[in-house]
Coordinates of C-alpha atoms and ligand atoms in Angstrom, one line a residue:
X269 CA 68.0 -46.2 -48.4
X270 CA 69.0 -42.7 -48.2
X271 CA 70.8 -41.3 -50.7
X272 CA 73.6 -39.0 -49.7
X273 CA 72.9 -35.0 -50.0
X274 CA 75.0 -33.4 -52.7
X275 CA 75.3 -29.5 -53.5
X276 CA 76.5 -27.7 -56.4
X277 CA 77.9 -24.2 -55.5
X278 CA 78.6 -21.6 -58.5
X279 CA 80.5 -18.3 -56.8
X280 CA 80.8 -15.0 -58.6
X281 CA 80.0 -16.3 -62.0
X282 CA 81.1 -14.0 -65.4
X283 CA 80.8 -14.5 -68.6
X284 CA 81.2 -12.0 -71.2
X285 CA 80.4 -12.0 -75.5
X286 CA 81.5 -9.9 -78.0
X287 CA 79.5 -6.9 -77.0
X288 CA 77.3 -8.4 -74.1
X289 CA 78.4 -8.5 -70.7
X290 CA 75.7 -11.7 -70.4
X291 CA 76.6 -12.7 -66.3
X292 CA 78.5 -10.5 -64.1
X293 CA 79.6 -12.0 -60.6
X294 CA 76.2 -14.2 -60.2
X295 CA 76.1 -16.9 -57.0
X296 CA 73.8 -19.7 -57.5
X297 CA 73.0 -23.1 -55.0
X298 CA 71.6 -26.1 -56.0
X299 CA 70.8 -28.7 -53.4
X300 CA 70.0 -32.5 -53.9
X301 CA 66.6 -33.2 -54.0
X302 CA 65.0 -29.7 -54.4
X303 CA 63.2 -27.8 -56.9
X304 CA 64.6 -24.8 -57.8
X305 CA 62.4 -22.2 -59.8
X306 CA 65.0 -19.6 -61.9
X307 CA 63.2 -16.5 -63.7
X308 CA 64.2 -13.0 -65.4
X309 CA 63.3 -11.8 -68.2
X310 CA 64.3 -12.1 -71.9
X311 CA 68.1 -12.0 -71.6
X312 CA 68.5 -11.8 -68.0
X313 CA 71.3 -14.7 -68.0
X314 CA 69.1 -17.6 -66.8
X315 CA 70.0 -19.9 -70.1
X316 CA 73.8 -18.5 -70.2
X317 CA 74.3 -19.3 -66.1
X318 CA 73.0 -23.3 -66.8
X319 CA 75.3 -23.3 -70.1
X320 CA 78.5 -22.2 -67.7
X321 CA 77.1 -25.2 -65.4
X322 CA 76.5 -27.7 -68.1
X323 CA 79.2 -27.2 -69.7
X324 CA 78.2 -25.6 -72.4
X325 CA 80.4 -21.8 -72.1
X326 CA 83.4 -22.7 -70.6
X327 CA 85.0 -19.1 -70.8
X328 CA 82.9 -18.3 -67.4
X329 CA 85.2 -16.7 -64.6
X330 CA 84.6 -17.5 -61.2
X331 CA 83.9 -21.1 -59.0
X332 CA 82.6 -23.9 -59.0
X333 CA 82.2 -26.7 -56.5
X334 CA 80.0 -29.7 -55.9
X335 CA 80.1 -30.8 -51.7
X336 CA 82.9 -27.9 -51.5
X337 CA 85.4 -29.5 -54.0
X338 CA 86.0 -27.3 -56.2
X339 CA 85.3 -28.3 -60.0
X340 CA 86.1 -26.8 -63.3
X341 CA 83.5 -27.6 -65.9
X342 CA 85.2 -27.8 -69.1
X343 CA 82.4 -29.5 -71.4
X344 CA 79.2 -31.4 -71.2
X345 CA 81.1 -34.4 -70.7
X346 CA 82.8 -33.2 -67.5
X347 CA 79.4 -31.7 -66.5
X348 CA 77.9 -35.3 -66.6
X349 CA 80.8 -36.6 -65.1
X350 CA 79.6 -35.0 -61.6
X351 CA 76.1 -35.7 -62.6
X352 CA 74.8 -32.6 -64.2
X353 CA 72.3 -32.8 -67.5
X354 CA 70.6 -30.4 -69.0
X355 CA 67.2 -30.1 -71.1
X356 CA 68.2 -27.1 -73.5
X357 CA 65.5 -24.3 -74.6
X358 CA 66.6 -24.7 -78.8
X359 CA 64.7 -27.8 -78.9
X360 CA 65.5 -28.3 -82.2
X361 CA 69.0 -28.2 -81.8
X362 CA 69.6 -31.0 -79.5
X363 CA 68.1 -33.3 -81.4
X364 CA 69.3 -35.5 -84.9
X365 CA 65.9 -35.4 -87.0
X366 CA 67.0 -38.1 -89.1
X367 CA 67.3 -40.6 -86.3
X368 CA 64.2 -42.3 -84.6
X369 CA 62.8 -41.7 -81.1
X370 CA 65.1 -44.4 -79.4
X371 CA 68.3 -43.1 -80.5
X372 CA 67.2 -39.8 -79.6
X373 CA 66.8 -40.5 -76.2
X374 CA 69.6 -43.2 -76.0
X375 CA 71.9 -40.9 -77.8
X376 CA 74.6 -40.4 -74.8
X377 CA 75.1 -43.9 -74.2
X378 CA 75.1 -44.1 -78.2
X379 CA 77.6 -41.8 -78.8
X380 CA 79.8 -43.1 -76.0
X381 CA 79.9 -46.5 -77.3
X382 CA 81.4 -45.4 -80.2
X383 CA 84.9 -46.3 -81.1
X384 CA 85.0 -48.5 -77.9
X385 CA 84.5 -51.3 -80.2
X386 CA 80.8 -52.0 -77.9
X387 CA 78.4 -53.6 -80.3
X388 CA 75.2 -52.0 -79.7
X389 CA 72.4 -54.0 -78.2
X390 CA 69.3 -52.4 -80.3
X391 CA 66.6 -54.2 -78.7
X392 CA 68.3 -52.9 -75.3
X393 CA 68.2 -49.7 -76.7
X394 CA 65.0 -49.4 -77.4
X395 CA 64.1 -51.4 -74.5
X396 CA 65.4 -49.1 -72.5
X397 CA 64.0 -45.8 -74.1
X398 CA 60.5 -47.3 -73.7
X399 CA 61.1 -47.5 -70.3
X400 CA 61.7 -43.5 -70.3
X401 CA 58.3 -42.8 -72.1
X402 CA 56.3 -45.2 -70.0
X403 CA 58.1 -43.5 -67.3
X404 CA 56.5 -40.3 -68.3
X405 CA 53.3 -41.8 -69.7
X406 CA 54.2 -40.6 -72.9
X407 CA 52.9 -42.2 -76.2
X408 CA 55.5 -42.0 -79.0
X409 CA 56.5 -45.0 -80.9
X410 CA 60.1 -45.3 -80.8
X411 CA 60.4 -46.0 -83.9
X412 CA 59.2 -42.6 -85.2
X413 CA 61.7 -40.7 -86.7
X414 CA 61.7 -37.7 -84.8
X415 CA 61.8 -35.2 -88.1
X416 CA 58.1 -36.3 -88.1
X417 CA 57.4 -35.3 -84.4
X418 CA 55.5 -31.7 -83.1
X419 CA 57.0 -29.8 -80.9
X420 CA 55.8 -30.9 -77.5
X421 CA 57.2 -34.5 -78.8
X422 CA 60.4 -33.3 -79.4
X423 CA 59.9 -31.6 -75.9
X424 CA 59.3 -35.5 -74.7
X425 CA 61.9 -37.3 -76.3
X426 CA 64.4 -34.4 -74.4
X427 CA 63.0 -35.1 -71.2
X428 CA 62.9 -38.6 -71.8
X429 CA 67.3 -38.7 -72.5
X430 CA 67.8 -36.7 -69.5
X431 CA 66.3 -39.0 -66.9
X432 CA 67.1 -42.3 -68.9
X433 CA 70.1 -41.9 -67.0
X434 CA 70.1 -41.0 -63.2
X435 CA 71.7 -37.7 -62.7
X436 CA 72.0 -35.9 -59.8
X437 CA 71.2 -32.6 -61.4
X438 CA 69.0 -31.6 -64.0
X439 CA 68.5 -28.7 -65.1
X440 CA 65.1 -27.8 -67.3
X441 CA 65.5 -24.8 -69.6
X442 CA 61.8 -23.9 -70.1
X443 CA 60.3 -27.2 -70.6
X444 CA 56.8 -26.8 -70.9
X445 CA 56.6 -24.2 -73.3
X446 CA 55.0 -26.5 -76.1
X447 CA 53.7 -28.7 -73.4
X448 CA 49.2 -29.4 -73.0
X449 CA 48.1 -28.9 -69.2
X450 CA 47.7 -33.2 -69.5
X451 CA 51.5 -33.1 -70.2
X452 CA 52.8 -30.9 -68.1
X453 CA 50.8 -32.8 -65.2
X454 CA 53.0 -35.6 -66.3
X455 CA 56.3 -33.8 -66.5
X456 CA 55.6 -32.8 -63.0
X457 CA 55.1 -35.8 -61.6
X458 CA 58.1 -36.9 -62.7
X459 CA 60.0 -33.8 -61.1
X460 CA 58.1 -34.1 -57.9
X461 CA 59.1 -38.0 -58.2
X462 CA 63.0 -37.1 -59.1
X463 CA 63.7 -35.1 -56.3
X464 CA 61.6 -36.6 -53.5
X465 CA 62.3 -40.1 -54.4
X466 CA 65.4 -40.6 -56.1
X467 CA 67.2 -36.9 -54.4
X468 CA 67.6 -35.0 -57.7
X469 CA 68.5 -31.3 -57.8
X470 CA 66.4 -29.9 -60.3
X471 CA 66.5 -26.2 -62.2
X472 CA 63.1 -25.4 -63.3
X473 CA 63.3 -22.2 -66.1
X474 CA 59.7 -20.6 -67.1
X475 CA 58.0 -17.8 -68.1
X476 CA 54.4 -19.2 -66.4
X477 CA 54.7 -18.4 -62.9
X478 CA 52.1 -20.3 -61.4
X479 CA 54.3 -23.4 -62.3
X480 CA 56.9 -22.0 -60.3
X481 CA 54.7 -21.9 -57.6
X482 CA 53.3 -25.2 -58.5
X483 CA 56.4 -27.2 -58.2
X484 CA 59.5 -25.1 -56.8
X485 CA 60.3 -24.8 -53.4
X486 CA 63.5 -22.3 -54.2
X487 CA 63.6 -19.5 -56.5
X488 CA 66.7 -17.3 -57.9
X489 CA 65.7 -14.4 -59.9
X490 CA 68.2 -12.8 -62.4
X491 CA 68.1 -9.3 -64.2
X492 CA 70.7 -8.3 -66.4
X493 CA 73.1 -10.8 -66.1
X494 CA 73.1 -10.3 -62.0
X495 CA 71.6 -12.4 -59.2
X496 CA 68.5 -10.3 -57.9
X497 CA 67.6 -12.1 -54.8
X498 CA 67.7 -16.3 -53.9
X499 CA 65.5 -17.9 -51.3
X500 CA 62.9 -20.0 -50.5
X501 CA 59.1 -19.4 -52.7
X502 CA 56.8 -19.5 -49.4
X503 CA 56.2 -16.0 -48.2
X504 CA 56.3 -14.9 -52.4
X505 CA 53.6 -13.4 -54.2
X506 CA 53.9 -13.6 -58.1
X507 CA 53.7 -9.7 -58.0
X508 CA 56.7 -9.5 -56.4
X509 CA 58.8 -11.5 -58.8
X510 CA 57.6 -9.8 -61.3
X511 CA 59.0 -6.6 -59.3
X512 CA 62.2 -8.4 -58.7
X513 CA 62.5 -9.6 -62.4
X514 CA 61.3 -6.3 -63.9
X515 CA 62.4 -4.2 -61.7
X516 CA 59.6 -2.0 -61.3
X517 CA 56.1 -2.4 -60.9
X518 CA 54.2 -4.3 -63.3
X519 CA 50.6 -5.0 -63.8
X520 CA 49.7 -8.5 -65.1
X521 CA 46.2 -7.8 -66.3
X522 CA 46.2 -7.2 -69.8
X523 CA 42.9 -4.3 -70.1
X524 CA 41.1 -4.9 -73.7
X525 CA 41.4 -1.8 -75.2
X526 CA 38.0 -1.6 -77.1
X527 CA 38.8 -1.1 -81.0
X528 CA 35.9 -0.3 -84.0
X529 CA 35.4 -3.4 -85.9
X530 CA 34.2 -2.9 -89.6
X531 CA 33.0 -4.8 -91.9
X532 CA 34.1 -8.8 -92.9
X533 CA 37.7 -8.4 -94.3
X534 CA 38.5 -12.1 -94.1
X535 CA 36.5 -15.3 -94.7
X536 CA 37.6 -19.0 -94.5
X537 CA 34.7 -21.5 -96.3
X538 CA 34.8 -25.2 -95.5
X539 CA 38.5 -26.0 -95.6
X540 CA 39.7 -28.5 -95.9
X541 CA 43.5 -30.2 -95.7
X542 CA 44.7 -32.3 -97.8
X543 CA 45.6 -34.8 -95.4
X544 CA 42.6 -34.3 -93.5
X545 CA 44.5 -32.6 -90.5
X546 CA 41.8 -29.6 -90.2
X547 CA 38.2 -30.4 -91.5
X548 CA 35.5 -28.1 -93.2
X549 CA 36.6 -24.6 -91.4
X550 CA 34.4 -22.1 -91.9
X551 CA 35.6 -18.1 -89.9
X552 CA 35.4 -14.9 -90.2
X553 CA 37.3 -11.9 -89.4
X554 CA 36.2 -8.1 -89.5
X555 CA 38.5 -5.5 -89.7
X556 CA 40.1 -4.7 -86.8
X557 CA 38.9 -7.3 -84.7
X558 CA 40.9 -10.0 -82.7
X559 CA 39.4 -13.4 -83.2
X560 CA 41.4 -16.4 -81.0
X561 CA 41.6 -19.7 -81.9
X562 CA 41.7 -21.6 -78.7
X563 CA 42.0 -25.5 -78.3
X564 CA 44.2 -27.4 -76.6
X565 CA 47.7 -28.9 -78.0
X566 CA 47.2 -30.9 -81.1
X567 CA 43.6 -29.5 -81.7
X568 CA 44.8 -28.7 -85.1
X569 CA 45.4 -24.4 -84.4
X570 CA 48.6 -24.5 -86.1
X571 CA 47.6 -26.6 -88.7
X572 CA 44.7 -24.4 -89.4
X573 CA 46.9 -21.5 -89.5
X574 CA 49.4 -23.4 -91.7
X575 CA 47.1 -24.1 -94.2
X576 CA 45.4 -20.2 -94.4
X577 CA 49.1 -19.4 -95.1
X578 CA 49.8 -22.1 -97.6
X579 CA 52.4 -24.4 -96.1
X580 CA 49.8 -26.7 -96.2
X581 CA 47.6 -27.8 -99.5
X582 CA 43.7 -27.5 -99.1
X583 CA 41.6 -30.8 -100.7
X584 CA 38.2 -27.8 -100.4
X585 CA 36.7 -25.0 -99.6
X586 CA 37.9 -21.2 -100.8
X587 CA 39.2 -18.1 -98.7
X588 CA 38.5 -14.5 -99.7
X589 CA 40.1 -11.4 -98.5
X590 CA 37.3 -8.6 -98.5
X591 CA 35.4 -9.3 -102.3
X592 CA 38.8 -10.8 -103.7
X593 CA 39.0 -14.7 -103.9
X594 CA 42.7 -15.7 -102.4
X595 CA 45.0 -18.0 -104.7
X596 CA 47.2 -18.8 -102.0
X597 CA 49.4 -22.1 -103.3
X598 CA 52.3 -21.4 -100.7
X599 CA 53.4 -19.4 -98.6
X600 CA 55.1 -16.8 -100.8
X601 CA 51.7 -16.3 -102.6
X602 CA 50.1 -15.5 -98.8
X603 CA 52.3 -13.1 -98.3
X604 CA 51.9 -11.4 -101.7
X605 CA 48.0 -11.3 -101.0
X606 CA 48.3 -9.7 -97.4
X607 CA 48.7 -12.8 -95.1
X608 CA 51.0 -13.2 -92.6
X609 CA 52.2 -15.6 -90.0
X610 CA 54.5 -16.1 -86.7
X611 CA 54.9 -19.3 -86.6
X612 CA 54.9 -21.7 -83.7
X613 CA 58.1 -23.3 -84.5
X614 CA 60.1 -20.0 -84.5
X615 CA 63.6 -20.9 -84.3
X616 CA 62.8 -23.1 -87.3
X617 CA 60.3 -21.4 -89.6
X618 CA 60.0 -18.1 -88.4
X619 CA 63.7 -16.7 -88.0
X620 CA 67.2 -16.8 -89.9
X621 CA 69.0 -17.8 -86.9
X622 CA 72.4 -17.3 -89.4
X623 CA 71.5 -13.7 -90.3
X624 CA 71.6 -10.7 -88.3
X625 CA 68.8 -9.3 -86.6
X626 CA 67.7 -6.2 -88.9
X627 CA 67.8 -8.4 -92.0
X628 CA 66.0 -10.8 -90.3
X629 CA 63.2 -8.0 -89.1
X630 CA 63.1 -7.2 -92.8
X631 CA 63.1 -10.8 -94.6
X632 CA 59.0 -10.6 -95.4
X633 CA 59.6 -7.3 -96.2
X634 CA 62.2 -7.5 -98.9
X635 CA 59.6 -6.3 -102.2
X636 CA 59.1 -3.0 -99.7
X637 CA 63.1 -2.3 -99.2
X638 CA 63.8 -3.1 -102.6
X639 CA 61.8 -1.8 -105.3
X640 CA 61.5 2.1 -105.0
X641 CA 63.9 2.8 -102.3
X642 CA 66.7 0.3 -103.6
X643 CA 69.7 3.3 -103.2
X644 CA 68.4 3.4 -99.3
X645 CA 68.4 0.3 -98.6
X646 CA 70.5 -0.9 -95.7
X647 CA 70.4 2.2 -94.0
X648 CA 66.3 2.5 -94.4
X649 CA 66.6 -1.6 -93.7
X650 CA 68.5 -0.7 -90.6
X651 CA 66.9 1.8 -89.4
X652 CA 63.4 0.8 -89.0
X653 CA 64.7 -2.7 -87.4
X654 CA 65.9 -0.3 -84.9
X655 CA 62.9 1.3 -84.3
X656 CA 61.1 -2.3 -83.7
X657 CA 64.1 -3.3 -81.5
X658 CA 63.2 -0.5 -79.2
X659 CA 59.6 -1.3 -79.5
X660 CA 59.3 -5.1 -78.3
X661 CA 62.1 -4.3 -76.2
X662 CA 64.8 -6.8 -77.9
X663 CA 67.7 -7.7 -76.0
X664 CA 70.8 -7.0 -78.7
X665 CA 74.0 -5.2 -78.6
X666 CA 73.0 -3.7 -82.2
X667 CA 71.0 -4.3 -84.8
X668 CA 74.1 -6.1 -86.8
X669 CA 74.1 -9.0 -84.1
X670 CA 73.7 -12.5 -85.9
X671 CA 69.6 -13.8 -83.8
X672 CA 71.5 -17.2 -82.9
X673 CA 73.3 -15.2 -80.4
X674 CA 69.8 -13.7 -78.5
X675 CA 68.1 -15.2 -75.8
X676 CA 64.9 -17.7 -76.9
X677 CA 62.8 -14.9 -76.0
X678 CA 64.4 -12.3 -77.7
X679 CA 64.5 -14.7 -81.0
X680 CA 60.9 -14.7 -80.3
X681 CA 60.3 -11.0 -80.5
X682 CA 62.6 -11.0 -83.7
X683 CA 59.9 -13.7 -85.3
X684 CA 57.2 -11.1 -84.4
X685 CA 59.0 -8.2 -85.3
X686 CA 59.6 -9.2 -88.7
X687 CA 56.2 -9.4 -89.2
X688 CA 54.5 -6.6 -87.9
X689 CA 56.9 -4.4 -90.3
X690 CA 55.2 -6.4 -93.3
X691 CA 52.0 -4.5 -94.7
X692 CA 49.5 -7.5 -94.6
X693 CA 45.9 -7.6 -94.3
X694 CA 45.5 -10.2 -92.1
X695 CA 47.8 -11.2 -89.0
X696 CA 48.1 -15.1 -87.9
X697 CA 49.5 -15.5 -84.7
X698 CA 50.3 -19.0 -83.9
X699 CA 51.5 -19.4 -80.0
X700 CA 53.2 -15.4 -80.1
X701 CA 53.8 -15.1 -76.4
X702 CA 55.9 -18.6 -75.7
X703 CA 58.7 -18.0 -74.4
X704 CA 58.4 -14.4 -73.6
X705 CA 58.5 -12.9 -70.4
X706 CA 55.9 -11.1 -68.6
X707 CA 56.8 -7.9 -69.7
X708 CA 57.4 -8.4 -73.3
X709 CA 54.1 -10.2 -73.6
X710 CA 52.1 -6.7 -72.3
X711 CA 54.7 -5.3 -75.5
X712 CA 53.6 -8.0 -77.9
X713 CA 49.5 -7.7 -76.4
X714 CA 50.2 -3.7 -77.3
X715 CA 51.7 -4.4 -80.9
X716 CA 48.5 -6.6 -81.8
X717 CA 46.1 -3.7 -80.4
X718 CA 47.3 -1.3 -82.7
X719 CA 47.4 -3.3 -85.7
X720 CA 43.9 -3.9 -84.5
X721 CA 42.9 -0.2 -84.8
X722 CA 44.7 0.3 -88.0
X723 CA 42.2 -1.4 -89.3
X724 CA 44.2 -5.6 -89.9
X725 CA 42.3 -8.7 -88.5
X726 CA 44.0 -10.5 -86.4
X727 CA 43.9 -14.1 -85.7
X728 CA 45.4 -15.2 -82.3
X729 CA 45.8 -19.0 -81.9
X730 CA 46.8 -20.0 -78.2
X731 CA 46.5 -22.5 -76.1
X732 CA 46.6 -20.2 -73.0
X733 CA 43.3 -19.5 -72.0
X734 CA 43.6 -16.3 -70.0
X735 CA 45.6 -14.8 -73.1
X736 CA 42.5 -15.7 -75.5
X737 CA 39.9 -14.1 -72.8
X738 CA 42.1 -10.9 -72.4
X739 CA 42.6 -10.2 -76.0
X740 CA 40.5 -10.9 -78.2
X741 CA 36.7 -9.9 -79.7
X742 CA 35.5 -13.1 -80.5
X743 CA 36.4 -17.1 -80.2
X744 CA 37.0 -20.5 -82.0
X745 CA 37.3 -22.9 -80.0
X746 CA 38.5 -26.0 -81.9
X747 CA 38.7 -29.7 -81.1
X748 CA 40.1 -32.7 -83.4
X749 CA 40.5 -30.4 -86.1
X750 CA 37.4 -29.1 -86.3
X751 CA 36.0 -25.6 -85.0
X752 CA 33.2 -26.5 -82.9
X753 CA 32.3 -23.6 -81.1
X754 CA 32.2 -19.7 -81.9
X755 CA 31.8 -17.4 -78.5
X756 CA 31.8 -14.0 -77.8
X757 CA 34.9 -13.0 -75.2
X758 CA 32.9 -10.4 -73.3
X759 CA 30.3 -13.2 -72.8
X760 CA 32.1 -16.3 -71.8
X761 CA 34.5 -18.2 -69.6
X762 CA 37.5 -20.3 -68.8
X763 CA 35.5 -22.9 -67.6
X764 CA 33.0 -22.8 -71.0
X765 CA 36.4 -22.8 -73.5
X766 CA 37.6 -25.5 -72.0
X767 CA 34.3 -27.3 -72.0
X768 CA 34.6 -26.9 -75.6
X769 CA 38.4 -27.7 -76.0
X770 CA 38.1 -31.0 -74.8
X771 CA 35.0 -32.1 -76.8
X772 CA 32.1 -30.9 -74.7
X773 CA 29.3 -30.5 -76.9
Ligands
LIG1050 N1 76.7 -17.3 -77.6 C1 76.3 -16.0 -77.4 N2 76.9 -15.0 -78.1 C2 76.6 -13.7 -77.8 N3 75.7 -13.3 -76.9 C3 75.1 -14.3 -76.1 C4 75.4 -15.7 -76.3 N4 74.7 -16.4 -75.5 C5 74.0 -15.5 -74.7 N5 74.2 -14.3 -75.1 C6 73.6 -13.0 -74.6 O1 73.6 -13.2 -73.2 C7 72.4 -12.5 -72.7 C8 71.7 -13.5 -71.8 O2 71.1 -14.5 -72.6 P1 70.3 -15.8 -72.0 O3 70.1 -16.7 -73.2 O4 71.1 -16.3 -70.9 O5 69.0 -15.1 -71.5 P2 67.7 -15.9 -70.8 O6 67.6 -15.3 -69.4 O7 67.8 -17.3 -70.9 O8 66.5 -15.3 -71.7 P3 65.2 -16.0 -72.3 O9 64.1 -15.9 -71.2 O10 64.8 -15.1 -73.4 O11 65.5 -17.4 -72.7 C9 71.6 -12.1 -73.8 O12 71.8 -10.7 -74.0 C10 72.2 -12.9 -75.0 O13 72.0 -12.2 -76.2
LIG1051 MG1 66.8 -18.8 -72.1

């Protein structure tokens, strides 16, 4: 039975924030049954213009219409009233830690039931969100309260609400950021399966452009709040959306700068976690080297960086940094012996989303803007968050602006920011170039090199392989939460990492 064709039309969209002109006059088409790739960088509009259509910012100026009837969105409830859902990009925020899985995903049709004196049918519920995971071949219990859940199963249990109930429109705000290869396979089956079979109109956001390629047979690219150009992908080459997005041209290829690496500044012996997540690690890292930590999702590189940093308690082993043995309890102590960390889980660990941007570039720094230079302070604190602003390129009207207001990407940069202004020893970089766009992560790639050469050792965890091969010196590959390989960059391969990540031997 064919379903009919349905098309959402958005006509000379604006939006303005205090400050930040964040859309101005952008068209965008959505058919039924199509895949839709949108891209720009950090802050180009791409998350504000799916806000306007799910409605999310209702102060937009400009139309809307779905099959030339012309529609004002005026919440999210209207926007699922003519079948539009959206995936958000703050994971965290769209979810209620304290409930399990199942109410999660089943938390519209929860939440509408309320007050409508409906009694809740749990073993439907549950039923029912099963039927999302299976759908997705995704093994959560749904039970599981989802406080307890990683990222990419927080990424799941999103995915999983939005097609538990048929919409014609969904719209996927950089989905497989925290996604393995295995999962995003999954995820797009499911797309492929949504618009082909059941005539969904689907907005793909991300950063990876090969996925665009992959899956999207449209593609609207944004810069500065405008429309660039929309048509179909064929005929594209990933060059030139990178031109279009950048608006110049750009060269992918990040080229290894070759740095002098000293002598052993850092050394990990046979740690091990308390609750056995990471098992007998044993590294090393000279100064100014790059070592990577590759493995795929879940191999245990965040917990291994977790626990070098104290947020998680070691059962064994020691770590010293040059001759000095580290005491490191939590993470405050880390910090105080010269270790820092971006952490995975940005919005969560690694930013005050509350606080303004230059205290937030500052908050590992306090001790440095507070002892000697106390009379200085906001102006000195201000100042050199400036100076990073214009280095990673973050998207802000002013220093002052509170982060929850920035782009994901740009709350990215702030998480790295804020610590490449601390003095540390050693650098931990856990997942640094999610979410950013192609640009920033040549920025970001730069920032590392030079800490590099002033003599820090730097530990980049990733699962992006190409990232791994085109940065660093040397390699850990780790599987299960074990390192069970060491390999020399300039000597090995995708194909031999990947061997490794998935428990060659
Ligand atoms: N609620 C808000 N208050 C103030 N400014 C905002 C708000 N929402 C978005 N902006 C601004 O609008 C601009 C566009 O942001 P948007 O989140 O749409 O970018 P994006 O293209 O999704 O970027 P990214 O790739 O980093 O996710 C940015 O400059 C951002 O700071
Ligand atoms: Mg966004």
């Amino acid at each position: 039975m064919e379903k009919q064709k349905s098309v959402i039309t958005m006509k000379n969209i604006s939006i303005e924030f205090p400050g930040v002109k964040a859309l101005s006059g952008v068209d965008f088409e959505l058919q039924s049954g199509s895949i839709h790739a949108l891209i720009g960088a950090n802050g180009a509009g791409k998350s504000t213009l799916m806000k306007v259509l799910s409605g999310a910012y209702t102060h937009y100026t400009g139309d809307i219409s779905l099959d030339g009837n012309h529609v004002v969105i005026d919440s999210p409830k209207t926007a699922k009233g003519i079948g539009v859902d959206i995936v958000y990009q703050e994971v965290d925020t769209a979810l209620i830690p304290y409930l399990d899985v199942g109410e999660n995903i089943m938390l519209d049709i929860l939440v509408n039931k309320m007050g409508k004196k409906h009694f809740v049918n749990w073993n439907h519920v549950y039923k029912k969100a099963q039927e999302a995971l299976n759908r997705l071949n995704i093994n959560i219990d749904v039970k599981k309260k989802v406080e307890d859940l990683d990222l990419a199963e927080k990424q799941m249990v999103l995915i999983a609400r939005a097609i538990v109930e048929e919409r014609r429109f969904l719209i996927l705000d950089e989905p497989t950021a925290p996604l393995s290869n295995r999962e995003t396979e999954e995820l797009f089956r499911i797309v492929r399966d949504l618009a082909k079979n059941h005539d969904v109109g689907i907005v793909f956001i991300s950063h990876r452009l090969p996925e665009l390629f992959e899956i999207c047979e449209d593609i609207t690219i944004m810069k500065d709040g405008k429309l660039v150009i929309t048509r179909e992908m064929e005929g594209l080459t990933s060059k030139e959306v990178v031109e279009y997005m950048l608006g110049r041209t750009f060269d992918e290829e990040h080229k290894k700068e070759s740095v002098e690496i000293g002598n052993t500044l850092f050394r990990v012996q046979n740690i091990t976690e308390k609750k056995g997540r990471i098992k007998d690690i044993n590294l090393q890292v000279r100064e100014g080297e790059i070592v990577g930590v590759a493995g795929l999702v879940g191999a245990g590189k965040t917990e291994l960086c977790k626990t070098i940093f104290g947020s998680y308690q070691t059962a064994s082993g020691s770590m010293n940094l040059r001759d000095k043995k580290l005491a490191i309890k939590n993470s405050y102590a880390a910090v105080k012996q010269g270790i820092a960390l971006v952490p995975e889980e940005r919005r969560k660990e690694g930013v005050l989303v509350e606080e303004p941007v230059y205290s937030n570039l500052s908050a590992a720094n306090l001790a440095r803007f507070s002892t000697k230079l106390s009379f200085l302070k906001p102006s000195k604190e201000k100042e050199s968050a400036r100076e990073m602003i214009k280095r990673l390129g973050i998207k802000t009207p002013s220093e002052n602006q509170k982060v929850a207001f920035l782009s994901g990407g740009n709350q990215q940069k702030v998480a790295v920011g804020k610590w490449l202004m601390t003095d540390a020893s050693v650098y931990l970089f856990d997942e640094p170039t999610k979410g950013v766009d192609v640009g920033a992560k040549g920025d970001i790639f730069d920032l590392i090199t030079n800490l590099a050469k002033s003599k820090k050792g730097v530990l980049y965890a990733s699962s992006e392989i190409s990232e791994i091969l085109s940065i660093t010196d040397r390699i850990y590959v780790m599987y299960d939460g074990e390192i069970v390989k060491e390999l020399e960059t300039s000597s090995t391969s995708e194909e031999e990492i990947l061997y490794y990540s998935t428990g060659g031997k």
